[in-house]
Amino acid sequence: MMSVTRGILTALGAAVLTACSSLPDDTVVGTWLTDSGLESVGPQGIILNRMGRAGSVNMATLEYQSYSLNGNILTLRGISHGNGQDIPFEESWTVVEAGTDTLTLRKDGFTETFHRVPASADYE
């Protein structure tokens, strides 16, 4: 019985991943902000430009430089500035939702929801 249940869950998981794997690249293009929880910092976020360029908003020590979208996996690359060192990094997030105004990402059990900023905003 357990192996039948496991098989069904595996098949459902594969179906969900397949359904999400055709996320258009343009879906994530834009400036995405989330509440930092710190009044002195303000909103923080990610700028995802065409051609795979990326940037950070209000993150002094985290400099996003590029990104790629492979199916529903968003990979961000950049440099972490801290403790007098510049350390290259790469982090991959699963795109849970990519709507017109909302981008929800999940990594290691943590979910973060961002809201799109109008193109006329000063973050670009």
PDB file of C-alpha atoms in Angstrom:
ATOM      1  CA  MET A   1       0.000   0.000   0.000  1.00  0.00           C
ATOM      2  CA  MET A   2       2.826   2.401   0.905  1.00  0.00           C
ATOM      3  CA  SER A   3       4.577   1.881  -2.449  1.00  0.00           C
ATOM      4  CA  VAL A   4       1.321   2.584  -4.337  1.00  0.00           C
ATOM      5  CA  THR A   5       0.855   5.832  -2.405  1.00  0.00           C
ATOM      6  CA  ARG A   6       4.494   6.788  -3.008  1.00  0.00           C
ATOM      7  CA  GLY A   7       4.066   6.055  -6.723  1.00  0.00           C
ATOM      8  CA  ILE A   8       0.950   8.215  -6.955  1.00  0.00           C
ATOM      9  CA  LEU A   9       2.631  11.088  -5.103  1.00  0.00           C
ATOM     10  CA  THR A  10       5.706  10.820  -7.350  1.00  0.00           C
ATOM     11  CA  ALA A  11       3.517  10.910 -10.464  1.00  0.00           C
ATOM     12  CA  LEU A  12       1.567  13.911  -9.152  1.00  0.00           C
ATOM     13  CA  GLY A  13       4.801  15.731  -8.304  1.00  0.00           C
ATOM     14  CA  ALA A  14       6.161  15.087 -11.784  1.00  0.00           C
ATOM     15  CA  ALA A  15       2.926  16.346 -13.341  1.00  0.00           C
ATOM     16  CA  VAL A  16       3.072  19.561 -11.309  1.00  0.00           C
ATOM     17  CA  LEU A  17       6.718  20.167 -12.273  1.00  0.00           C
ATOM     18  CA  THR A  18       5.955  19.506 -15.925  1.00  0.00           C
ATOM     19  CA  ALA A  19       3.022  21.912 -15.835  1.00  0.00           C
ATOM     20  CA  CYS A  20       5.261  24.615 -14.333  1.00  0.00           C
ATOM     21  CA  SER A  21       8.221  23.962 -16.591  1.00  0.00           C
ATOM     22  CA  SER A  22       6.975  26.130 -19.442  1.00  0.00           C
ATOM     23  CA  LEU A  23       7.192  29.447 -17.580  1.00  0.00           C
ATOM     24  CA  PRO A  24       7.901  32.195 -20.161  1.00  0.00           C
ATOM     25  CA  ASP A  25      11.092  34.187 -19.478  1.00  0.00           C
ATOM     26  CA  ASP A  26       9.202  37.501 -19.786  1.00  0.00           C
ATOM     27  CA  THR A  27       7.011  36.524 -16.833  1.00  0.00           C
ATOM     28  CA  VAL A  28       9.785  37.337 -14.361  1.00  0.00           C
ATOM     29  CA  VAL A  29      11.187  40.441 -16.063  1.00  0.00           C
ATOM     30  CA  GLY A  30      10.689  43.523 -13.910  1.00  0.00           C
ATOM     31  CA  THR A  31      11.462  45.055 -10.550  1.00  0.00           C
ATOM     32  CA  TRP A  32      10.164  42.988  -7.639  1.00  0.00           C
ATOM     33  CA  LEU A  33      10.010  44.261  -4.051  1.00  0.00           C
ATOM     34  CA  THR A  34       9.130  42.776  -0.687  1.00  0.00           C
ATOM     35  CA  ASP A  35       8.835  44.332   2.754  1.00  0.00           C
ATOM     36  CA  SER A  36      12.176  44.034   4.547  1.00  0.00           C
ATOM     37  CA  GLY A  37      10.495  44.368   7.917  1.00  0.00           C
ATOM     38  CA  LEU A  38      12.900  47.192   8.754  1.00  0.00           C
ATOM     39  CA  GLU A  39      11.581  50.721   8.534  1.00  0.00           C
ATOM     40  CA  SER A  40      15.102  52.150   8.162  1.00  0.00           C
ATOM     41  CA  VAL A  41      15.831  49.933   5.137  1.00  0.00           C
ATOM     42  CA  GLY A  42      12.521  50.089   3.313  1.00  0.00           C
ATOM     43  CA  PRO A  43      11.494  47.569   0.683  1.00  0.00           C
ATOM     44  CA  GLN A  44      14.115  45.214  -0.712  1.00  0.00           C
ATOM     45  CA  GLY A  45      14.090  43.278  -3.905  1.00  0.00           C
ATOM     46  CA  ILE A  46      15.386  42.080  -7.206  1.00  0.00           C
ATOM     47  CA  ILE A  47      15.591  43.689 -10.628  1.00  0.00           C
ATOM     48  CA  LEU A  48      15.360  41.123 -13.435  1.00  0.00           C
ATOM     49  CA  ASN A  49      16.112  42.673 -16.804  1.00  0.00           C
ATOM     50  CA  ARG A  50      15.933  41.186 -20.263  1.00  0.00           C
ATOM     51  CA  MET A  51      19.008  39.290 -21.444  1.00  0.00           C
ATOM     52  CA  GLY A  52      19.630  37.817 -17.984  1.00  0.00           C
ATOM     53  CA  ARG A  53      20.897  40.919 -16.187  1.00  0.00           C
ATOM     54  CA  ALA A  54      19.902  41.367 -12.552  1.00  0.00           C
ATOM     55  CA  GLY A  55      20.265  43.912  -9.776  1.00  0.00           C
ATOM     56  CA  SER A  56      19.496  44.373  -6.101  1.00  0.00           C
ATOM     57  CA  VAL A  57      17.247  46.946  -4.456  1.00  0.00           C
ATOM     58  CA  ASN A  58      18.208  48.248  -0.984  1.00  0.00           C
ATOM     59  CA  MET A  59      20.622  45.389  -0.267  1.00  0.00           C
ATOM     60  CA  ALA A  60      24.012  46.881   0.508  1.00  0.00           C
ATOM     61  CA  THR A  61      25.853  43.582   0.880  1.00  0.00           C
ATOM     62  CA  LEU A  62      24.086  41.490  -1.766  1.00  0.00           C
ATOM     63  CA  GLU A  63      24.733  42.458  -5.378  1.00  0.00           C
ATOM     64  CA  TYR A  64      22.731  40.465  -7.909  1.00  0.00           C
ATOM     65  CA  GLN A  65      24.376  40.552 -11.341  1.00  0.00           C
ATOM     66  CA  SER A  66      22.647  37.959 -13.513  1.00  0.00           C
ATOM     67  CA  TYR A  67      19.897  35.381 -13.550  1.00  0.00           C
ATOM     68  CA  SER A  68      18.597  32.496 -15.621  1.00  0.00           C
ATOM     69  CA  LEU A  69      15.219  30.809 -15.764  1.00  0.00           C
ATOM     70  CA  ASN A  70      15.158  27.097 -16.527  1.00  0.00           C
ATOM     71  CA  GLY A  71      11.590  25.844 -16.400  1.00  0.00           C
ATOM     72  CA  ASN A  72      10.356  27.039 -13.021  1.00  0.00           C
ATOM     73  CA  ILE A  73      13.840  27.333 -11.467  1.00  0.00           C
ATOM     74  CA  LEU A  74      15.135  30.893 -11.117  1.00  0.00           C
ATOM     75  CA  THR A  75      18.893  31.008 -10.545  1.00  0.00           C
ATOM     76  CA  LEU A  76      20.385  34.260  -9.279  1.00  0.00           C
ATOM     77  CA  ARG A  77      24.121  35.000  -9.436  1.00  0.00           C
ATOM     78  CA  GLY A  78      26.097  37.810  -7.894  1.00  0.00           C
ATOM     79  CA  ILE A  79      28.587  38.931  -5.296  1.00  0.00           C
ATOM     80  CA  SER A  80      28.142  39.049  -1.540  1.00  0.00           C
ATOM     81  CA  HIS A  81      30.023  41.959   0.012  1.00  0.00           C
ATOM     82  CA  GLY A  82      30.744  41.461   3.669  1.00  0.00           C
ATOM     83  CA  ASN A  83      33.503  41.293   6.253  1.00  0.00           C
ATOM     84  CA  GLY A  84      35.906  42.928   3.812  1.00  0.00           C
ATOM     85  CA  GLN A  85      35.441  40.147   1.247  1.00  0.00           C
ATOM     86  CA  ASP A  86      33.663  39.876  -2.084  1.00  0.00           C
ATOM     87  CA  ILE A  87      32.334  36.325  -2.470  1.00  0.00           C
ATOM     88  CA  PRO A  88      30.624  35.151  -5.680  1.00  0.00           C
ATOM     89  CA  PHE A  89      27.389  33.244  -5.086  1.00  0.00           C
ATOM     90  CA  GLU A  90      24.674  31.385  -6.951  1.00  0.00           C
ATOM     91  CA  GLU A  91      21.254  30.583  -5.487  1.00  0.00           C
ATOM     92  CA  SER A  92      18.345  28.736  -7.061  1.00  0.00           C
ATOM     93  CA  TRP A  93      14.696  29.328  -6.212  1.00  0.00           C
ATOM     94  CA  THR A  94      11.575  27.501  -7.345  1.00  0.00           C
ATOM     95  CA  VAL A  95       9.020  29.864  -8.890  1.00  0.00           C
ATOM     96  CA  VAL A  96       5.774  29.027  -7.104  1.00  0.00           C
ATOM     97  CA  GLU A  97       3.745  31.830  -8.688  1.00  0.00           C
ATOM     98  CA  ALA A  98       4.579  34.312 -11.419  1.00  0.00           C
ATOM     99  CA  GLY A  99       1.619  36.569 -11.991  1.00  0.00           C
ATOM    100  CA  THR A 100       1.260  40.034 -13.410  1.00  0.00           C
ATOM    101  CA  ASP A 101       1.896  41.684 -10.050  1.00  0.00           C
ATOM    102  CA  THR A 102       3.174  38.880  -7.800  1.00  0.00           C
ATOM    103  CA  LEU A 103       6.290  36.687  -7.852  1.00  0.00           C
ATOM    104  CA  THR A 104       6.484  33.981  -5.195  1.00  0.00           C
ATOM    105  CA  LEU A 105       9.748  32.077  -4.772  1.00  0.00           C
ATOM    106  CA  ARG A 106      10.602  29.093  -2.555  1.00  0.00           C
ATOM    107  CA  LYS A 107      13.986  27.775  -1.415  1.00  0.00           C
ATOM    108  CA  ASP A 108      14.804  25.324   1.365  1.00  0.00           C
ATOM    109  CA  GLY A 109      11.292  25.535   2.828  1.00  0.00           C
ATOM    110  CA  PHE A 110      11.344  29.360   2.876  1.00  0.00           C
ATOM    111  CA  THR A 111       8.815  31.243   0.729  1.00  0.00           C
ATOM    112  CA  GLU A 112       9.207  34.903  -0.267  1.00  0.00           C
ATOM    113  CA  THR A 113       6.544  36.908  -2.119  1.00  0.00           C
ATOM    114  CA  PHE A 114       7.513  39.956  -4.171  1.00  0.00           C
ATOM    115  CA  HIS A 115       5.286  42.582  -5.788  1.00  0.00           C
ATOM    116  CA  ARG A 116       6.014  44.124  -9.174  1.00  0.00           C
ATOM    117  CA  VAL A 117       6.946  47.807  -9.229  1.00  0.00           C
ATOM    118  CA  PRO A 118       5.595  49.906 -12.108  1.00  0.00           C
ATOM    119  CA  ALA A 119       8.185  50.493 -14.854  1.00  0.00           C
ATOM    120  CA  SER A 120       8.222  54.214 -14.076  1.00  0.00           C
ATOM    121  CA  ALA A 121       9.589  53.688 -10.544  1.00  0.00           C
ATOM    122  CA  ASP A 122      13.094  54.881  -9.642  1.00  0.00           C
ATOM    123  CA  TYR A 123      14.498  51.410  -8.902  1.00  0.00           C
ATOM    124  CA  GLU A 124      15.566  50.564 -12.467  1.00  0.00           C
TER     125      GLU A 124
END
